[in-house]
PDB file of C-alpha atoms in Angstrom:
ATOM      1  CA  MET A   1     -21.844  20.380  -2.727  1.00 71.00           C
ATOM      2  CA  SER A   2     -18.672  19.301  -0.917  1.00 78.00           C
ATOM      3  CA  THR A   3     -16.803  16.111  -1.752  1.00 78.00           C
ATOM      4  CA  ASN A   4     -17.793  14.687   1.628  1.00 77.00           C
ATOM      5  CA  ASP A   5     -21.492  15.423   1.027  1.00 81.00           C
ATOM      6  CA  ARG A   6     -21.269  13.808  -2.401  1.00 79.00           C
ATOM      7  CA  ALA A   7     -19.603  10.723  -0.929  1.00 75.00           C
ATOM      8  CA  HIS A   8     -22.325  10.354   1.726  1.00 76.00           C
ATOM      9  CA  ARG A   9     -25.045  10.729  -0.924  1.00 80.00           C
ATOM     10  CA  ASN A  10     -23.379   8.096  -3.122  1.00 77.00           C
ATOM     11  CA  LEU A  11     -22.949   5.687  -0.199  1.00 78.00           C
ATOM     12  CA  ALA A  12     -26.602   6.057   0.804  1.00 79.00           C
ATOM     13  CA  GLU A  13     -27.631   4.284  -2.411  1.00 79.00           C
ATOM     14  CA  PHE A  14     -25.899   1.113  -1.221  1.00 79.00           C
ATOM     15  CA  LYS A  15     -26.856   1.205   2.446  1.00 79.00           C
ATOM     16  CA  GLU A  16     -28.625  -1.912   3.687  1.00 81.00           C
ATOM     17  CA  ILE A  17     -28.609  -3.815   0.386  1.00 85.00           C
ATOM     18  CA  PHE A  18     -27.431  -7.051   1.993  1.00 84.00           C
ATOM     19  CA  ILE A  19     -28.813  -9.269   4.723  1.00 85.00           C
ATOM     20  CA  ALA A  20     -26.053 -11.290   6.329  1.00 77.00           C
ATOM     21  CA  PRO A  21     -27.179 -14.743   7.439  1.00 78.00           C
ATOM     22  CA  GLY A  22     -27.496 -14.971  11.196  1.00 77.00           C
ATOM     23  CA  GLY A  23     -26.080 -17.595  13.472  1.00 78.00           C
ATOM     24  CA  THR A  24     -22.553 -18.795  13.904  1.00 84.00           C
ATOM     25  CA  ARG A  25     -20.173 -20.600  11.615  1.00 86.00           C
ATOM     26  CA  PRO A  26     -16.744 -22.133  12.085  1.00 89.00           C
ATOM     27  CA  LEU A  27     -13.910 -19.618  12.269  1.00 86.00           C
ATOM     28  CA  MET A  28     -12.150 -19.129   8.917  1.00 91.00           C
ATOM     29  CA  SER A  29     -14.876 -20.995   7.001  1.00 92.00           C
ATOM     30  CA  GLU A  30     -16.107 -19.694   3.664  1.00 90.00           C
ATOM     31  CA  PRO A  31     -18.566 -16.803   4.149  1.00 88.00           C
ATOM     32  CA  PRO A  32     -22.239 -17.714   3.706  1.00 86.00           C
ATOM     33  CA  ARG A  33     -24.294 -16.485   0.765  1.00 87.00           C
ATOM     34  CA  PHE A  34     -25.758 -13.048   1.259  1.00 85.00           C
ATOM     35  CA  ARG A  35     -29.403 -12.252   0.619  1.00 92.00           C
ATOM     36  CA  ALA A  36     -31.023  -9.047  -0.571  1.00 94.00           C
ATOM     37  CA  SER A  37     -32.838  -6.718   1.790  1.00 94.00           C
ATOM     38  CA  ARG A  38     -36.536  -6.014   1.258  1.00 94.00           C
ATOM     39  CA  SER A  39     -35.766  -2.508  -0.012  1.00 93.00           C
ATOM     40  CA  PHE A  40     -33.271  -3.825  -2.575  1.00 94.00           C
ATOM     41  CA  THR A  41     -35.764  -6.510  -3.657  1.00 96.00           C
ATOM     42  CA  ARG A  42     -38.384  -3.785  -4.227  1.00 95.00           C
ATOM     43  CA  GLU A  43     -35.861  -1.756  -6.234  1.00 94.00           C
ATOM     44  CA  VAL A  44     -35.067  -4.775  -8.447  1.00 96.00           C
ATOM     45  CA  ARG A  45     -38.788  -5.521  -8.871  1.00 97.00           C
ATOM     46  CA  ASP A  46     -39.566  -1.952  -9.901  1.00 97.00           C
ATOM     47  CA  GLU A  47     -36.552  -1.510 -12.203  1.00 96.00           C
ATOM     48  CA  LEU A  48     -36.953  -4.851 -13.999  1.00 96.00           C
ATOM     49  CA  GLY A  49     -40.748  -5.131 -13.918  1.00 97.00           C
ATOM     50  CA  LEU A  50     -40.707  -8.542 -12.225  1.00 97.00           C
ATOM     51  CA  ASP A  51     -43.308 -10.199 -10.048  1.00 97.00           C
ATOM     52  CA  GLU A  52     -42.522 -10.617  -6.334  1.00 95.00           C
ATOM     53  CA  SER A  53     -41.005 -14.124  -6.453  1.00 95.00           C
ATOM     54  CA  GLN A  54     -38.914 -13.376  -9.549  1.00 97.00           C
ATOM     55  CA  ALA A  55     -37.706 -10.137  -7.951  1.00 97.00           C
ATOM     56  CA  GLU A  56     -36.710 -11.915  -4.728  1.00 96.00           C
ATOM     57  CA  HIS A  57     -34.746 -14.556  -6.646  1.00 96.00           C
ATOM     58  CA  ALA A  58     -33.061 -11.964  -8.871  1.00 97.00           C
ATOM     59  CA  ALA A  59     -32.228  -9.617  -5.986  1.00 96.00           C
ATOM     60  CA  ASP A  60     -30.726 -12.448  -3.899  1.00 95.00           C
ATOM     61  CA  TRP A  61     -28.612 -13.545  -6.877  1.00 95.00           C
ATOM     62  CA  ILE A  62     -27.440  -9.951  -7.516  1.00 95.00           C
ATOM     63  CA  ALA A  63     -26.610  -9.346  -3.833  1.00 92.00           C
ATOM     64  CA  ASP A  64     -24.593 -12.560  -3.581  1.00 91.00           C
ATOM     65  CA  LYS A  65     -22.794 -11.834  -6.856  1.00 92.00           C
ATOM     66  CA  MET A  66     -21.892  -8.291  -5.710  1.00 91.00           C
ATOM     67  CA  GLU A  67     -20.585  -9.547  -2.360  1.00 89.00           C
ATOM     68  CA  ARG A  68     -18.481 -12.286  -3.978  1.00 90.00           C
ATOM     69  CA  TYR A  69     -17.092  -9.813  -6.557  1.00 92.00           C
ATOM     70  CA  ALA A  70     -16.061  -7.386  -3.825  1.00 89.00           C
ATOM     71  CA  ALA A  71     -14.535 -10.231  -1.789  1.00 91.00           C
ATOM     72  CA  LEU A  72     -12.533 -11.284  -4.852  1.00 92.00           C
ATOM     73  CA  HIS A  73     -10.333  -8.242  -4.238  1.00 92.00           C
ATOM     74  CA  SER A  74      -9.956  -8.758  -0.489  1.00 93.00           C
ATOM     75  CA  ARG A  75      -6.522  -9.173   1.044  1.00 94.00           C
ATOM     76  CA  PRO A  76      -4.835  -8.817   4.424  1.00 95.00           C
ATOM     77  CA  VAL A  77      -3.892  -5.224   5.267  1.00 96.00           C
ATOM     78  CA  PHE A  78      -2.479  -3.278   8.196  1.00 96.00           C
ATOM     79  CA  ASP A  79      -3.691   0.150   9.281  1.00 91.00           C
ATOM     80  CA  MET A  80      -1.399   3.149   9.703  1.00 93.00           C
ATOM     81  CA  ASP A  81      -0.794   2.214  13.350  1.00 94.00           C
ATOM     82  CA  GLY A  82       0.401  -1.256  12.373  1.00 93.00           C
ATOM     83  CA  ASN A  83      -2.728  -3.084  13.560  1.00 93.00           C
ATOM     84  CA  GLY A  84      -3.616  -6.136  11.553  1.00 92.00           C
ATOM     85  CA  PRO A  85      -3.761  -8.089   9.506  1.00 96.00           C
ATOM     86  CA  GLN A  86      -7.382  -7.294   8.815  1.00 95.00           C
ATOM     87  CA  CYS A  87      -9.547  -7.983   5.792  1.00 94.00           C
ATOM     88  CA  SER A  88      -9.498  -5.121   3.290  1.00 93.00           C
ATOM     89  CA  PHE A  89     -13.146  -5.877   2.479  1.00 90.00           C
ATOM     90  CA  CYS A  90     -14.885  -6.344   5.839  1.00 89.00           C
ATOM     91  CA  SER A  91     -12.206  -5.088   8.297  1.00 90.00           C
ATOM     92  CA  MET A  92     -12.432  -8.209  10.453  1.00 91.00           C
ATOM     93  CA  PRO A  93      -9.219  -9.981  11.506  1.00 94.00           C
ATOM     94  CA  TRP A  94      -7.709 -11.795   8.533  1.00 93.00           C
ATOM     95  CA  PRO A  95      -8.324 -14.726   7.835  1.00 91.00           C
ATOM     96  CA  PHE A  96     -11.004 -15.252  10.503  1.00 92.00           C
ATOM     97  CA  CYS A  97     -13.683 -13.642   8.308  1.00 90.00           C
ATOM     98  CA  GLY A  98     -13.215 -16.312   5.639  1.00 91.00           C
ATOM     99  CA  HIS A  99     -12.794 -13.945   2.696  1.00 92.00           C
ATOM    100  CA  HIS A 100      -9.437 -15.587   1.942  1.00 92.00           C
ATOM    101  CA  HIS A 101     -11.505 -18.409   0.385  1.00 92.00           C
ATOM    102  CA  LEU A 102     -12.943 -15.956  -2.155  1.00 91.00           C
ATOM    103  CA  SER A 103      -9.929 -13.712  -2.709  1.00 92.00           C
ATOM    104  CA  GLY A 104      -8.320 -13.696  -6.126  1.00 87.00           C
ATOM    105  CA  GLU A 105      -5.507 -11.581  -4.698  1.00 78.00           C
ATOM    106  CA  LEU A 106      -3.914 -14.606  -3.034  1.00 69.00           C
ATOM    107  CA  SER A 107      -3.914 -17.087  -5.911  1.00 57.00           C
ATOM    108  CA  GLU A 108      -0.266 -16.493  -6.862  1.00 54.00           C
ATOM    109  CA  GLU A 109       0.959 -16.612  -3.256  1.00 51.00           C
ATOM    110  CA  GLU A 110      -0.809 -19.911  -2.529  1.00 50.00           C
ATOM    111  CA  GLY A 111       1.175 -21.671  -5.259  1.00 47.00           C
ATOM    112  CA  ASP A 112       4.458 -20.920  -3.462  1.00 46.00           C
ATOM    113  CA  GLU A 113       3.661 -23.076  -0.422  1.00 46.00           C
TER     114      GLU A 113
END
């Protein structure tokens, strides 16, 4: 199995775990809480032996925790062509996505202002 095939197989496990809240929000506002997809909720239910309402609550909590953990490491980056800054987590223009509110990478820089 090639490295690329292995990477695609590994990524497939995490495809469509999150449901992003719909609608609009103010530009640069803190990102909304993410919810778990139905397939991820079923996986949590089956793995933990929970009933449907417990599984939904647990899966939503896990999904939001995973998203906030990943966003903790977000920072503004530029691509090899010099385009940016864009969010290293979601690739949207930085700071319009709002991940700067959750980033732990910026805590030292903010104290200098």
